[in-house]
């Protein structure tokens, strides 16, 4: 093999970490690191030695195998939700998640979470959401307003129609109080539920001016014509994953130029896609002109930060630094936070680009 002098513009982790980034597809609970969960576990164990939950560092170890679509959802339902059951642990974990996105160079964040009441405590869905929002306010101020943070409320596919409508009501309620709730999402185990159940809820969200993002075509069973037709009829602003999209739906998505949230590591490690990173459908969608926002999905579970997702995209799709700047700009187009936020983010990227081209 001949030796190649690496092109000046080849990407490295230093570049992707300093690149100002937009994160639009991150689930709050799935973004909590095993270490933070471990700290919370230690504290609870100290208060109650008879607590039966195992150490998160053991439960979430990926040494043997990564979580897949069958083992992923039970991790939350039977484990993490049972570990984080107090206002103080919701605060501790939320603040830690915000700090790690910030430290990774994220400068605009839309975090999503499913409103959750904690059984046997005074924590209602309202208290849960307001606790998360308070953390977001606190963090925004303490970071010197450096990272804008918004919240998306998720409807879980296992919800009944009334519960979904309640989630939309909560989004409207908090937004009317001036809190930064920008939209609603549909998430959860794609093997479960009938999405037509949520027609009324999403119509209400749309009427109220909330933005809509949907987990879309994650597995073949959730990519039927009926399901995808129903989901597109909810007039989403963005789609997440878009893995098993049949050609005619692809055409429609491209025509509408919907924003796409693509999560490389999550898809590859959970085996939602085949052929590793090089065969990820990022390569296909990239050619379509739809704006793309790379996202981490669940960095606590999959262990890949947003800067690492940019690095992986760069390495596996031969993208230059200029391409990655373009990719970060394309994520700005997908933001729900309004034009002022977009302008702020474009400026950050322009400043970063100037700084880079000025440096030797
Ligand atoms: Zn997701």
Coordinates of C-alpha atoms and ligand atoms in Angstrom, one line a residue:
X1 CA 0.0 0.0 0.0
X2 CA 1.3 3.4 -0.9
X3 CA 1.4 6.0 1.8
X4 CA -1.2 8.7 1.6
X5 CA -0.8 12.1 3.0
X6 CA -4.1 12.8 4.8
X7 CA -5.9 15.6 3.3
X8 CA -5.9 18.8 5.4
X9 CA -9.6 18.7 5.7
X10 CA -9.9 15.1 7.0
X11 CA -12.0 15.0 10.1
X12 CA -10.9 14.2 13.7
X13 CA -12.5 14.1 17.1
X14 CA -11.0 17.4 18.1
X15 CA -12.8 19.1 15.1
X16 CA -16.2 17.4 15.7
X17 CA -16.1 18.2 19.4
X18 CA -15.5 21.9 18.9
X19 CA -17.9 22.1 16.0
X20 CA -21.1 23.8 17.3
X21 CA -23.8 21.2 17.0
X22 CA -27.6 20.9 17.1
X23 CA -29.0 17.9 18.9
X24 CA -32.7 17.2 18.0
X25 CA -33.2 13.5 18.7
X26 CA -32.2 12.7 22.3
X27 CA -34.5 11.0 24.9
X28 CA -33.8 12.4 28.3
X29 CA -33.9 9.1 30.3
X30 CA -31.9 7.2 27.6
X31 CA -29.3 9.9 27.7
X32 CA -28.4 9.4 31.3
X33 CA -24.9 7.9 31.6
X34 CA -24.4 4.6 33.4
X35 CA -22.1 6.5 35.8
X36 CA -24.8 8.9 36.8
X37 CA -27.2 6.0 37.2
X38 CA -24.6 4.3 39.3
X39 CA -24.2 7.4 41.6
X40 CA -28.0 7.5 42.1
X41 CA -28.1 3.8 42.7
X42 CA -25.3 4.1 45.4
X43 CA -27.1 6.8 47.2
X44 CA -30.4 4.8 47.2
X45 CA -28.6 1.7 48.3
X46 CA -27.1 3.7 51.2
X47 CA -30.5 4.8 52.3
X48 CA -32.1 1.4 51.8
X49 CA -29.6 -1.6 51.7
X50 CA -32.5 -4.0 50.9
X51 CA -33.2 -2.3 47.5
X52 CA -33.2 -5.1 45.0
X53 CA -32.1 -3.2 41.8
X54 CA -28.7 -4.3 40.5
X55 CA -25.8 -1.9 39.9
X56 CA -26.4 0.1 36.6
X57 CA -22.7 -0.4 35.7
X58 CA -23.5 -4.1 35.6
X59 CA -26.9 -3.9 34.1
X60 CA -25.9 -1.5 31.3
X61 CA -22.5 -3.1 30.5
X62 CA -22.2 -3.6 26.8
X63 CA -19.1 -5.8 27.0
X64 CA -21.0 -8.9 25.8
X65 CA -23.7 -7.5 23.6
X66 CA -25.4 -4.3 22.8
X67 CA -29.0 -3.6 23.6
X68 CA -31.3 -4.4 20.7
X69 CA -34.9 -3.6 19.9
X70 CA -36.1 -6.5 22.1
X71 CA -34.0 -5.8 25.2
X72 CA -33.9 -2.0 24.9
X73 CA -37.5 -1.0 26.0
X74 CA -37.6 -3.4 29.0
X75 CA -34.5 -1.7 30.3
X76 CA -36.5 1.4 30.9
X77 CA -39.8 -0.1 32.0
X78 CA -38.3 -2.6 34.5
X79 CA -35.2 -0.9 35.5
X80 CA -34.3 2.8 35.0
X81 CA -37.8 4.1 35.8
X82 CA -37.6 2.2 39.1
X83 CA -34.3 3.7 39.9
X84 CA -35.2 7.3 39.2
X85 CA -38.2 7.9 41.5
X86 CA -37.5 11.1 43.4
X87 CA -37.4 14.8 42.5
X88 CA -33.8 14.9 43.5
X89 CA -32.8 12.0 41.2
X90 CA -34.7 13.5 38.3
X91 CA -32.8 16.7 38.9
X92 CA -29.5 15.1 39.3
X93 CA -29.8 13.0 36.1
X94 CA -31.3 15.8 34.0
X95 CA -28.6 18.3 35.0
X96 CA -25.9 15.7 34.3
X97 CA -27.4 15.0 30.8
X98 CA -27.5 18.7 30.0
X99 CA -23.9 19.1 31.2
X100 CA -22.6 16.3 29.0
X101 CA -24.3 17.6 25.8
X102 CA -22.8 21.0 26.6
X103 CA -19.4 19.6 27.2
X104 CA -19.6 17.8 23.8
X105 CA -20.1 21.0 22.0
X106 CA -23.9 20.9 21.6
X107 CA -25.1 24.5 21.4
X108 CA -28.8 23.9 20.7
X109 CA -30.6 21.0 22.3
X110 CA -34.2 19.7 21.9
X111 CA -34.6 17.0 24.6
X112 CA -37.6 14.8 24.6
X113 CA -39.3 12.9 27.4
X114 CA -42.4 11.0 28.1
X115 CA -44.4 12.6 30.9
X116 CA -44.1 10.2 33.8
X117 CA -45.9 10.0 37.2
X118 CA -44.0 8.0 39.8
X119 CA -46.3 5.5 41.5
X120 CA -46.4 5.7 45.3
X121 CA -45.0 9.2 45.4
X122 CA -46.3 12.7 45.0
X123 CA -44.7 13.0 41.6
X124 CA -47.4 13.7 39.0
X125 CA -46.7 14.1 35.3
X126 CA -46.9 17.9 35.9
X127 CA -44.3 17.8 38.7
X128 CA -42.1 15.6 36.5
X129 CA -42.2 18.0 33.6
X130 CA -41.8 21.1 35.7
X131 CA -38.8 19.5 37.4
X132 CA -37.2 18.9 34.0
X133 CA -38.0 22.4 32.8
X134 CA -36.6 23.9 36.0
X135 CA -33.3 22.1 35.4
X136 CA -33.3 23.3 31.8
X137 CA -33.8 27.0 33.0
X138 CA -31.1 26.6 35.6
X139 CA -28.6 25.1 33.2
X140 CA -29.3 27.7 30.5
X141 CA -28.5 30.4 33.0
X142 CA -25.5 28.8 34.5
X143 CA -24.0 28.1 31.1
X144 CA -24.1 31.8 30.4
X145 CA -27.0 31.2 27.9
X146 CA -24.5 29.3 25.7
X147 CA -26.7 26.3 25.0
X148 CA -30.4 26.8 24.1
X149 CA -32.6 24.0 25.4
X150 CA -36.1 23.1 24.5
X151 CA -38.4 20.2 25.5
X152 CA -40.5 17.9 23.3
X153 CA -43.1 15.7 25.1
X154 CA -43.3 12.2 23.8
X155 CA -46.4 10.0 23.3
X156 CA -45.5 6.4 23.8
X157 CA -46.9 3.9 21.3
X158 CA -48.3 1.9 24.2
X159 CA -50.4 4.8 25.3
X160 CA -54.2 4.8 24.9
X161 CA -55.8 7.6 23.0
X162 CA -56.7 9.5 26.2
X163 CA -53.2 9.4 27.6
X164 CA -51.8 10.6 24.3
X165 CA -54.3 13.5 24.3
X166 CA -53.2 14.3 27.9
X167 CA -49.6 14.5 26.8
X168 CA -50.6 17.1 24.1
X169 CA -52.6 19.0 26.8
X170 CA -49.6 19.1 29.0
X171 CA -47.5 20.4 26.2
X172 CA -50.0 23.2 25.6
X173 CA -50.3 23.9 29.3
X174 CA -46.6 24.4 29.8
X175 CA -46.1 26.3 26.6
X176 CA -48.9 28.7 27.7
X177 CA -47.0 29.3 30.9
X178 CA -44.1 30.5 28.7
X179 CA -42.0 27.3 29.2
X180 CA -39.9 26.1 26.3
X181 CA -42.0 23.2 25.1
X182 CA -41.9 23.2 21.3
X183 CA -43.5 19.9 20.2
X184 CA -44.7 16.4 20.6
X185 CA -43.2 13.1 19.5
X186 CA -44.3 9.6 18.9
X187 CA -41.9 7.0 20.3
X188 CA -41.8 3.7 22.1
X189 CA -41.5 0.1 21.1
X190 CA -42.2 0.0 17.3
X191 CA -43.4 -3.6 17.6
X192 CA -46.3 -2.4 19.7
X193 CA -49.4 -0.3 19.2
X194 CA -51.6 0.9 16.4
X195 CA -50.7 4.5 15.4
X196 CA -54.1 5.4 14.2
X197 CA -55.1 5.6 17.9
X198 CA -53.2 8.9 18.0
X199 CA -55.1 10.8 15.2
X200 CA -57.0 13.1 17.6
X201 CA -54.0 13.8 19.7
X202 CA -51.8 14.9 16.8
X203 CA -54.6 16.9 15.2
X204 CA -54.9 18.8 18.5
X205 CA -51.1 19.3 18.7
X206 CA -51.2 20.7 15.1
X207 CA -54.1 23.0 15.8
X208 CA -52.3 24.4 18.9
X209 CA -49.2 25.2 16.7
X210 CA -47.0 22.6 18.3
X211 CA -44.4 21.0 16.1
X212 CA -44.6 17.3 15.4
X213 CA -41.8 14.7 15.1
X214 CA -42.4 11.0 14.7
X215 CA -40.3 7.8 15.0
X216 CA -40.9 6.5 11.5
X217 CA -40.3 3.1 9.9
X218 CA -37.8 1.8 12.5
X219 CA -38.5 -1.9 11.9
X220 CA -40.3 -3.7 9.1
X221 CA -43.4 -4.3 11.3
X222 CA -43.8 -0.5 11.9
X223 CA -43.3 0.3 8.2
X224 CA -46.6 -1.0 6.7
X225 CA -48.4 1.1 4.2
X226 CA -51.2 1.7 6.7
X227 CA -48.9 2.9 9.4
X228 CA -46.8 5.2 7.3
X229 CA -49.8 6.6 5.6
X230 CA -51.4 7.4 9.0
X231 CA -48.2 8.9 10.3
X232 CA -47.7 11.2 7.3
X233 CA -51.4 12.3 7.6
X234 CA -50.5 13.8 11.0
X235 CA -48.4 16.4 9.1
X236 CA -45.1 15.8 10.9
X237 CA -42.4 18.5 10.7
X238 CA -39.6 15.9 11.2
X239 CA -39.2 12.2 11.1
X240 CA -36.8 10.0 13.1
X241 CA -34.9 7.1 11.8
X242 CA -36.7 6.5 8.5
X243 CA -35.1 3.1 8.0
X244 CA -37.5 0.9 6.1
X245 CA -39.2 3.5 3.9
X246 CA -40.8 2.2 0.7
X247 CA -40.0 4.2 -2.4
X248 CA -43.4 6.0 -2.8
X249 CA -43.2 7.2 0.8
X250 CA -39.7 8.2 0.3
X251 CA -40.8 10.4 -2.7
X252 CA -43.4 12.1 -0.6
X253 CA -40.9 12.8 2.2
X254 CA -38.4 14.2 -0.3
X255 CA -41.0 16.3 -1.9
X256 CA -42.1 17.8 1.4
X257 CA -38.4 18.2 2.4
X258 CA -39.1 16.9 5.9
X259 CA -36.3 17.1 8.4
X260 CA -34.7 13.8 9.1
X261 CA -33.3 12.8 12.5
X262 CA -30.7 10.1 11.8
X263 CA -29.0 8.1 14.5
X264 CA -26.1 6.1 13.2
X265 CA -24.7 4.3 16.3
X266 CA -28.2 3.5 17.7
X267 CA -29.3 1.9 14.5
X268 CA -26.1 0.0 13.9
X269 CA -25.5 -1.2 17.5
X270 CA -29.2 -2.1 18.1
X271 CA -29.1 -4.0 14.7
X272 CA -32.0 -2.0 13.3
X273 CA -29.9 -1.7 10.1
X274 CA -27.5 -4.1 8.3
X275 CA -24.0 -3.7 6.9
X276 CA -22.5 -1.5 9.7
X277 CA -21.9 2.2 9.5
X278 CA -20.9 2.2 5.8
X279 CA -24.3 0.8 4.7
X280 CA -26.3 3.1 7.0
X281 CA -29.2 4.8 5.2
X282 CA -27.6 8.2 6.0
X283 CA -25.8 7.7 2.7
X284 CA -29.0 7.4 0.7
X285 CA -30.9 10.2 2.4
X286 CA -27.9 12.5 2.1
X287 CA -28.4 12.6 -1.6
X288 CA -32.1 13.6 -1.5
X289 CA -31.9 17.2 -0.4
X290 CA -33.9 16.6 2.8
X291 CA -32.3 18.4 5.7
X292 CA -30.6 16.0 8.1
X293 CA -29.9 16.3 11.8
X294 CA -27.6 13.6 13.2
X295 CA -28.8 12.6 16.7
X296 CA -27.6 10.4 19.5
X297 CA -31.1 8.9 20.5
X298 CA -29.9 7.3 23.7
X299 CA -26.2 8.2 24.4
X300 CA -26.5 6.6 27.9
X301 CA -27.3 3.2 26.3
X302 CA -25.3 3.4 23.1
X303 CA -22.3 5.4 24.4
X304 CA -21.8 7.5 21.3
X305 CA -21.8 11.3 21.8
X306 CA -23.0 13.6 19.1
X307 CA -19.4 14.6 18.3
X308 CA -18.7 11.0 17.8
X309 CA -21.7 10.6 15.5
X310 CA -20.3 13.4 13.3
X311 CA -16.9 11.7 13.4
X312 CA -18.5 8.4 12.3
X313 CA -20.4 10.1 9.5
X314 CA -17.2 11.8 8.4
X315 CA -15.2 8.6 8.5
X316 CA -17.7 6.2 6.9
X317 CA -19.0 8.6 4.2
X318 CA -15.7 10.3 3.4
X319 CA -16.9 13.7 4.5
X320 CA -14.6 16.6 4.9
X321 CA -14.6 19.3 7.6
X322 CA -16.5 21.5 5.2
X323 CA -19.1 18.7 4.7
X324 CA -19.5 18.4 8.4
X325 CA -20.0 22.1 8.8
X326 CA -22.7 21.7 6.1
X327 CA -24.3 18.9 8.0
X328 CA -24.4 20.9 11.2
X329 CA -26.0 23.7 9.2
X330 CA -28.6 21.3 7.7
X331 CA -29.6 20.4 11.3
X332 CA -30.4 24.1 11.9
X333 CA -33.1 24.0 9.2
X334 CA -34.9 21.3 11.3
X335 CA -35.0 23.2 14.6
X336 CA -38.3 23.8 16.3
X337 CA -37.1 26.8 18.3
X338 CA -37.8 29.6 15.8
X339 CA -35.9 31.9 13.6
X340 CA -34.0 33.8 16.3
X341 CA -32.5 30.5 17.5
X342 CA -31.6 29.5 13.9
X343 CA -29.8 32.8 13.3
X344 CA -27.9 32.4 16.6
X345 CA -26.8 29.0 15.5
X346 CA -25.9 30.0 12.0
X347 CA -23.7 32.8 13.5
X348 CA -21.9 30.3 15.8
X349 CA -21.1 28.1 12.8
X350 CA -20.0 31.0 10.7
X351 CA -17.7 32.2 13.5
X352 CA -16.3 28.7 13.9
X353 CA -15.7 28.4 10.2
X354 CA -13.8 31.7 10.1
X355 CA -11.7 30.7 13.2
X356 CA -10.8 27.4 11.5
X357 CA -9.8 28.9 8.2
X358 CA -7.8 31.6 10.0
X359 CA -5.8 29.0 12.0
X360 CA -2.7 27.6 10.3
Ligands
LIG1 ZN1 -35.6 7.9 19.5

